[in-house]
């Protein structure tokens, strides 16, 4: 019977009560211990899809486990053929997993996403001679072509402003983090960056983000999410480039 | 400006939080090499943030219109850009952009089951053709950029 793998942690695992796994109805969670490690798993649903309920379940199980100790979160949707293959894998990779658990122990992931803000348009127009030229053209020769050129330049300018601001913010936040990783490219975000932060540094991290965000509100919108399971910092050394 | 500082570890994340980190849940984390990662129908759709508006031509036109309304001679504080955008609401271009954004939002909502707080979302398997390629594989082109609405 195939099993859904939420993540890897250290044995023994004290599974928090009342946690729901993926599937409808959710199947019970259990820990498969192998040596010093344990995988937290449940029976894989027959038709697993990235539904909101299942994504929530995956995330909630990992958040709960992270409270108990270091955990390496699986990507959503990792399924093993059977318990034996999980056991064999954990034993074979024990040293790598232990090293990866040490890396995230006592730390959380904080994710920062940056978006453009339209309220910067006035300032942008004042500062950018090229944009002013496009605007003149659009006024002299109103039409589709000139409007598109102007609008595209505005979008590029807003993106540039937001990116410059958030990069400054990332620089300010980096000393608070043990590691920094770029996140996947997300449409609509000009930057997506994850920070590995000591759990007791989270309030300070947020303070710096908020302070920075309010100073740069005309340039960039920042969304900080966390503490999260350390998705971006869980890769095993061998798989780091994968 | 919105800074969203979200839940402590002890609290289950709100839906908004989940959307903000879908990229991490789906693209980061360990993939144990001999294990299978199941092919998930609809997984690409979920990568779209429900609040992101497909920009493209409509947004460029909207920006152009907003630019033309900016009075460079006057105090920048006297009118805000949202007011400028608001003033354009009768224009067909704005309506077009809004409609497009709305349509995208609806598709994503359909896929996510948004607005159904206890998670009893209906199936949406007929949706996979909406997002054939991974967003990071270069779907972004000069004519299909995106931007996000600032409101939540």
XYZ file of C-alpha atoms in Angstrom:
394
model
C 0.000 0.000 0.000
C 1.504 3.325 -1.022
C 2.145 5.879 1.662
C 2.246 9.639 1.718
C 5.420 11.077 3.270
C 5.051 14.421 5.101
C 8.617 14.746 6.211
C 11.549 13.327 8.105
C 12.341 14.017 11.724
C 14.180 12.400 14.610
C 12.832 9.355 16.398
C 10.965 8.968 18.628
C 8.100 11.092 17.312
C 5.383 12.326 19.591
C 2.557 12.859 17.114
C 0.338 15.715 18.214
C -3.263 14.644 18.734
C -5.999 15.780 16.384
C -3.822 16.269 13.325
C -5.482 15.516 10.016
C -3.508 14.095 7.137
C -4.197 14.299 3.412
C -7.144 12.514 1.844
C -10.867 12.565 2.333
C -11.527 11.200 4.827
C -7.985 11.752 6.126
C -6.151 8.605 7.052
C -4.406 8.478 10.428
C -0.847 9.698 10.741
C 1.896 7.432 11.931
C 5.636 7.580 12.384
C 7.908 5.044 10.690
C 11.061 4.916 12.780
C 14.315 3.731 11.220
C 17.424 4.033 13.321
C 17.686 7.548 14.734
C 15.193 8.914 12.214
C 11.491 8.695 11.547
C 9.281 9.533 8.604
C 5.826 10.839 9.349
C 3.405 9.225 6.943
C -0.177 8.235 6.295
C -1.862 5.972 3.789
C -1.782 7.764 0.442
C -5.215 8.720 -0.855
C -6.213 6.916 -4.008
C -6.496 10.084 -6.007
C -4.156 12.669 -4.587
C -4.557 16.121 -5.962
C -3.343 19.521 -4.902
C -6.590 20.498 -3.292
C -6.753 23.222 -0.740
C -7.718 20.814 2.015
C -4.790 18.534 1.259
C -2.305 21.388 0.974
C -3.522 22.634 4.336
C -3.192 19.181 5.832
C 0.369 18.832 4.556
C 1.321 22.250 5.909
C -0.434 21.785 9.257
C 1.190 18.427 9.935
C 4.596 19.973 9.280
C 3.907 23.040 11.416
C 2.849 20.802 14.292
C 5.886 18.554 13.905
C 8.205 21.556 13.763
C 7.049 22.502 17.227
C 8.324 19.211 18.564
C 11.746 19.340 16.974
C 13.622 19.761 13.706
C 11.814 18.421 10.652
C 12.680 18.141 6.972
C 9.469 18.876 5.085
C 8.685 16.854 1.995
C 7.523 18.641 -1.066
C 3.778 18.236 -1.435
C 2.899 14.949 -3.112
C 5.759 12.621 -2.206
C 4.504 9.053 -2.106
C 6.482 5.888 -1.381
C 5.566 2.427 -2.568
C 5.527 0.906 0.920
C 6.873 1.194 4.466
C 9.885 -0.979 3.640
C 11.168 1.404 0.988
C 10.883 4.318 3.406
C 12.768 2.356 6.043
C 15.524 1.429 3.595
C 15.900 5.007 2.385
C 16.108 6.478 5.881
C 18.754 3.963 6.915
C 20.796 4.456 3.755
C 20.765 8.256 4.043
C 20.900 8.526 7.816
C 24.013 10.716 7.928
C 22.708 13.134 5.307
C 19.355 13.438 7.009
C 20.997 13.986 10.391
C 23.155 16.754 8.915
C 20.118 18.348 7.278
C 18.189 18.169 10.575
C 21.076 19.865 12.372
C 20.941 22.636 9.802
C 17.290 23.472 10.506
C 17.251 22.718 14.246
C 15.933 25.678 16.238
C 15.313 27.586 13.014
C 12.323 28.477 10.901
C 11.789 29.675 7.373
C 10.592 33.217 6.770
C 9.478 33.983 3.234
C 9.483 37.465 1.755
C 7.625 38.298 -1.419
C 7.831 41.689 -3.059
C 5.288 43.224 -5.397
C 5.077 46.453 -7.325
C 2.924 49.322 -6.058
C 0.905 51.598 -8.303
C 1.110 54.482 -5.866
C 4.700 55.005 -6.998
C 3.535 56.106 -10.442
C 3.663 59.861 -9.786
C 7.194 59.739 -8.456
C 8.285 57.429 -11.225
C 6.963 59.782 -13.873
C 8.713 62.742 -12.283
C 12.042 60.956 -12.117
C 12.148 59.135 -15.416
C 12.852 61.313 -18.495
C 12.294 58.365 -20.827
C 8.842 57.854 -19.406
C 8.108 61.554 -19.795
C 9.126 61.296 -23.423
C 6.798 58.340 -24.001
C 4.065 60.299 -22.310
C 4.639 63.247 -24.594
C 4.467 60.949 -27.605
C 1.282 59.376 -26.357
C -0.242 62.820 -25.977
C 0.920 64.058 -29.361
C -0.127 60.908 -31.141
C -2.801 59.245 -29.064
C -3.278 55.682 -30.106
C -2.738 52.063 -29.362
C 0.987 51.898 -30.136
C 2.024 54.905 -28.111
C -0.201 53.890 -25.197
C 1.207 50.386 -25.107
C 4.755 51.714 -25.200
C 4.011 54.070 -22.347
C 2.204 51.453 -20.294
C 4.922 48.895 -20.787
C 7.545 51.415 -19.721
C 5.491 52.208 -16.623
C 5.289 48.529 -15.713
C 9.027 48.131 -16.239
C 9.707 51.228 -14.150
C 7.490 50.112 -11.274
C 9.171 46.703 -11.355
C 12.607 48.272 -11.300
C 11.697 50.498 -8.355
C 10.215 47.621 -6.385
C 13.179 45.377 -7.099
C 15.740 47.982 -6.082
C 13.879 48.599 -2.829
C 13.432 44.961 -1.898
C 17.056 44.169 -2.655
C 18.008 46.787 -0.109
C 15.598 45.115 2.301
C 17.106 41.688 1.689
C 20.523 43.130 2.452
C 19.210 44.554 5.726
C 17.626 41.215 6.677
C 20.531 38.980 5.742
C 22.466 39.496 9.007
C 19.411 38.134 10.862
C 19.440 34.909 8.874
C 21.639 31.847 8.987
C 21.018 31.340 5.261
C 19.190 33.039 2.423
C 17.681 31.257 -0.585
C 15.886 32.641 -3.627
C 12.437 31.104 -3.950
C 10.773 29.865 -7.118
C 9.762 32.542 -9.558
C 6.189 33.515 -8.878
C 4.151 35.498 -11.364
C 3.450 38.947 -10.057
C 6.311 38.932 -7.558
C 9.419 40.942 -8.334
C 11.365 39.029 -5.702
C 10.726 35.869 -3.720
C 13.288 35.155 -1.018
C 13.406 32.762 1.910
C 15.435 33.243 5.077
C 16.496 30.592 7.549
C 16.037 32.365 10.859
C 16.633 31.286 14.451
C 13.226 30.877 16.057
C 14.003 33.539 18.665
C 14.974 36.023 15.938
C 11.549 35.974 14.309
C 10.178 39.055 16.140
C 13.267 41.045 15.214
C 13.035 39.843 11.622
C 9.446 41.037 11.428
C 10.302 44.335 13.045
C 12.965 45.014 10.423
C 10.605 44.037 7.592
C 7.827 46.278 8.887
C 10.108 49.189 9.481
C 11.639 48.808 6.044
C 8.251 48.334 4.381
C 6.811 51.503 5.862
C 9.819 53.532 4.732
C 9.521 52.182 1.194
C 5.761 51.958 0.855
C 5.808 54.060 -2.314
C 8.169 51.650 -4.018
C 7.347 48.110 -2.992
C 4.758 46.004 -1.220
C 6.259 43.343 1.003
C 4.562 40.205 2.217
C 6.320 38.257 4.887
C 5.067 34.796 5.773
C 6.279 32.633 8.597
C 7.416 30.977 10.686
C 7.189 28.151 8.182
C 8.552 24.626 8.014
C 11.994 24.910 6.425
C 10.943 23.954 2.898
C 13.727 25.918 1.238
C 16.487 24.655 3.521
C 15.693 20.964 3.730
C 17.626 19.703 0.719
C 20.150 16.999 1.408
C 23.683 17.916 0.397
C 23.620 15.418 -2.475
C 20.302 16.674 -3.732
C 21.038 20.352 -3.185
C 21.437 21.089 -6.856
C 18.458 19.051 -7.930
C 1.408 49.122 1.653
C 0.534 45.946 3.323
C 2.825 43.990 5.508
C 1.272 40.731 6.376
C 2.834 39.146 9.349
C 1.200 35.857 9.701
C 0.512 33.164 12.153
C 2.593 31.883 14.943
C 3.549 28.254 14.597
C 0.843 27.329 17.078
C -1.898 28.628 14.807
C -2.956 26.826 11.670
C -2.249 29.135 8.764
C -5.056 31.118 7.240
C -5.957 30.503 3.642
C -4.122 33.654 2.583
C -0.968 32.355 4.123
C -1.252 29.116 2.256
C -1.544 30.952 -1.061
C 1.435 33.099 -0.240
C 3.630 30.026 0.153
C 2.160 27.625 -2.390
C 5.349 28.003 -4.377
C 7.328 26.627 -1.452
C 4.961 23.782 -0.640
C 4.903 22.676 -4.270
C 8.459 23.483 -5.348
C 10.660 23.180 -2.268
C 11.126 20.560 0.414
C 12.719 17.178 0.095
C 11.871 14.767 -2.663
C 13.200 11.472 -1.477
C 14.898 10.211 -4.584
C 13.556 6.703 -4.908
C 10.098 7.846 -3.963
C 7.592 8.709 -6.503
C 6.169 12.156 -6.642
C 2.682 11.665 -7.846
C 1.547 13.530 -10.851
C -0.981 15.941 -9.513
C -3.796 17.026 -11.711
C -4.376 20.718 -11.359
C -1.129 21.407 -9.575
C -0.101 24.093 -12.037
C -3.321 25.998 -11.612
C -2.703 26.184 -7.923
C 0.501 28.049 -8.516
C -1.447 31.075 -9.591
C -2.025 33.455 -6.750
C -5.711 34.249 -6.690
C -4.962 37.920 -6.149
C -2.673 38.309 -9.108
C -4.093 40.076 -12.094
C -2.938 39.126 -15.545
C -1.613 42.411 -16.815
C -0.886 42.220 -20.527
C -2.209 44.811 -22.873
C -5.117 45.883 -20.714
C -2.877 46.897 -17.869
C -0.480 48.731 -20.133
C -3.366 50.754 -21.485
C -4.594 51.407 -17.980
C -1.137 52.609 -16.917
C -0.903 54.823 -19.977
C -4.233 56.377 -19.156
C -3.186 56.947 -15.562
C 0.028 58.593 -16.756
C -1.851 61.003 -18.903
C -3.869 62.058 -15.914
C -0.838 62.856 -13.816
C -0.270 66.593 -13.695
C 3.475 66.962 -13.470
C 3.223 70.661 -12.661
C 1.204 70.139 -9.537
C 1.913 68.796 -6.123
C 2.214 65.032 -6.255
C 0.278 64.746 -3.020
C -2.800 66.493 -4.342
C -4.126 63.460 -6.170
C -3.350 59.879 -5.524
C -2.954 57.327 -8.219
C -5.845 55.187 -6.992
C -8.060 58.253 -7.488
C -6.691 58.578 -10.976
C -7.467 54.974 -11.689
C -10.852 55.393 -10.093
C -11.581 58.316 -12.390
C -11.024 56.095 -15.371
C -13.574 53.564 -14.324
C -16.038 54.489 -17.039
C -13.511 53.725 -19.759
C -13.936 50.559 -21.715
C -10.239 49.749 -21.314
C -10.429 49.647 -17.582
C -13.549 47.564 -17.747
C -11.729 45.181 -20.047
C -8.847 44.813 -17.640
C -11.179 44.347 -14.754
C -13.139 41.725 -16.587
C -10.008 39.810 -17.507
C -8.803 39.908 -13.940
C -12.159 38.808 -12.705
C -12.188 35.895 -15.096
C -8.761 34.760 -13.958
C -9.795 35.128 -10.351
C -12.850 33.007 -10.939
C -10.851 30.256 -12.586
C -8.408 30.171 -9.747
C -11.174 30.311 -7.203
C -12.814 27.434 -8.953
C -9.616 25.434 -8.807
C -8.918 26.278 -5.203
C -12.409 26.195 -3.881
C -11.840 29.670 -2.488
C -14.642 31.088 -0.441
C -15.473 27.730 0.976
C -13.927 28.068 4.369
C -14.412 24.591 5.692
C -12.593 23.071 2.772
C -15.486 21.315 1.124
C -14.430 22.470 -2.300
C -15.906 20.794 -5.294
C -13.915 18.946 -7.872
C -12.290 20.984 -10.595
C -10.647 18.376 -12.725
C -11.849 19.916 -15.928
C -9.415 22.777 -15.377
C -5.931 21.413 -16.179
C -5.708 22.930 -19.620
C -5.625 26.375 -18.042
C -1.968 26.206 -17.159
C -0.046 23.899 -19.426
C 3.442 25.115 -18.559
C 5.207 25.765 -15.306
C 5.232 29.425 -14.460
C 8.962 29.561 -14.005
C 9.699 28.057 -17.380
C 9.335 31.387 -19.078
C 5.622 31.910 -19.312
C 6.246 35.560 -18.623
C 6.616 37.507 -21.829
C 6.560 41.145 -22.704
C 2.875 40.956 -23.429
C 1.713 38.850 -20.532
C 3.216 40.293 -17.447
C 1.396 40.255 -14.237
C 0.964 42.410 -11.286
C -0.775 41.938 -8.011
C -3.611 43.810 -6.540
C -2.537 45.443 -3.347
C -5.723 44.762 -1.486
C -6.440 41.613 0.376
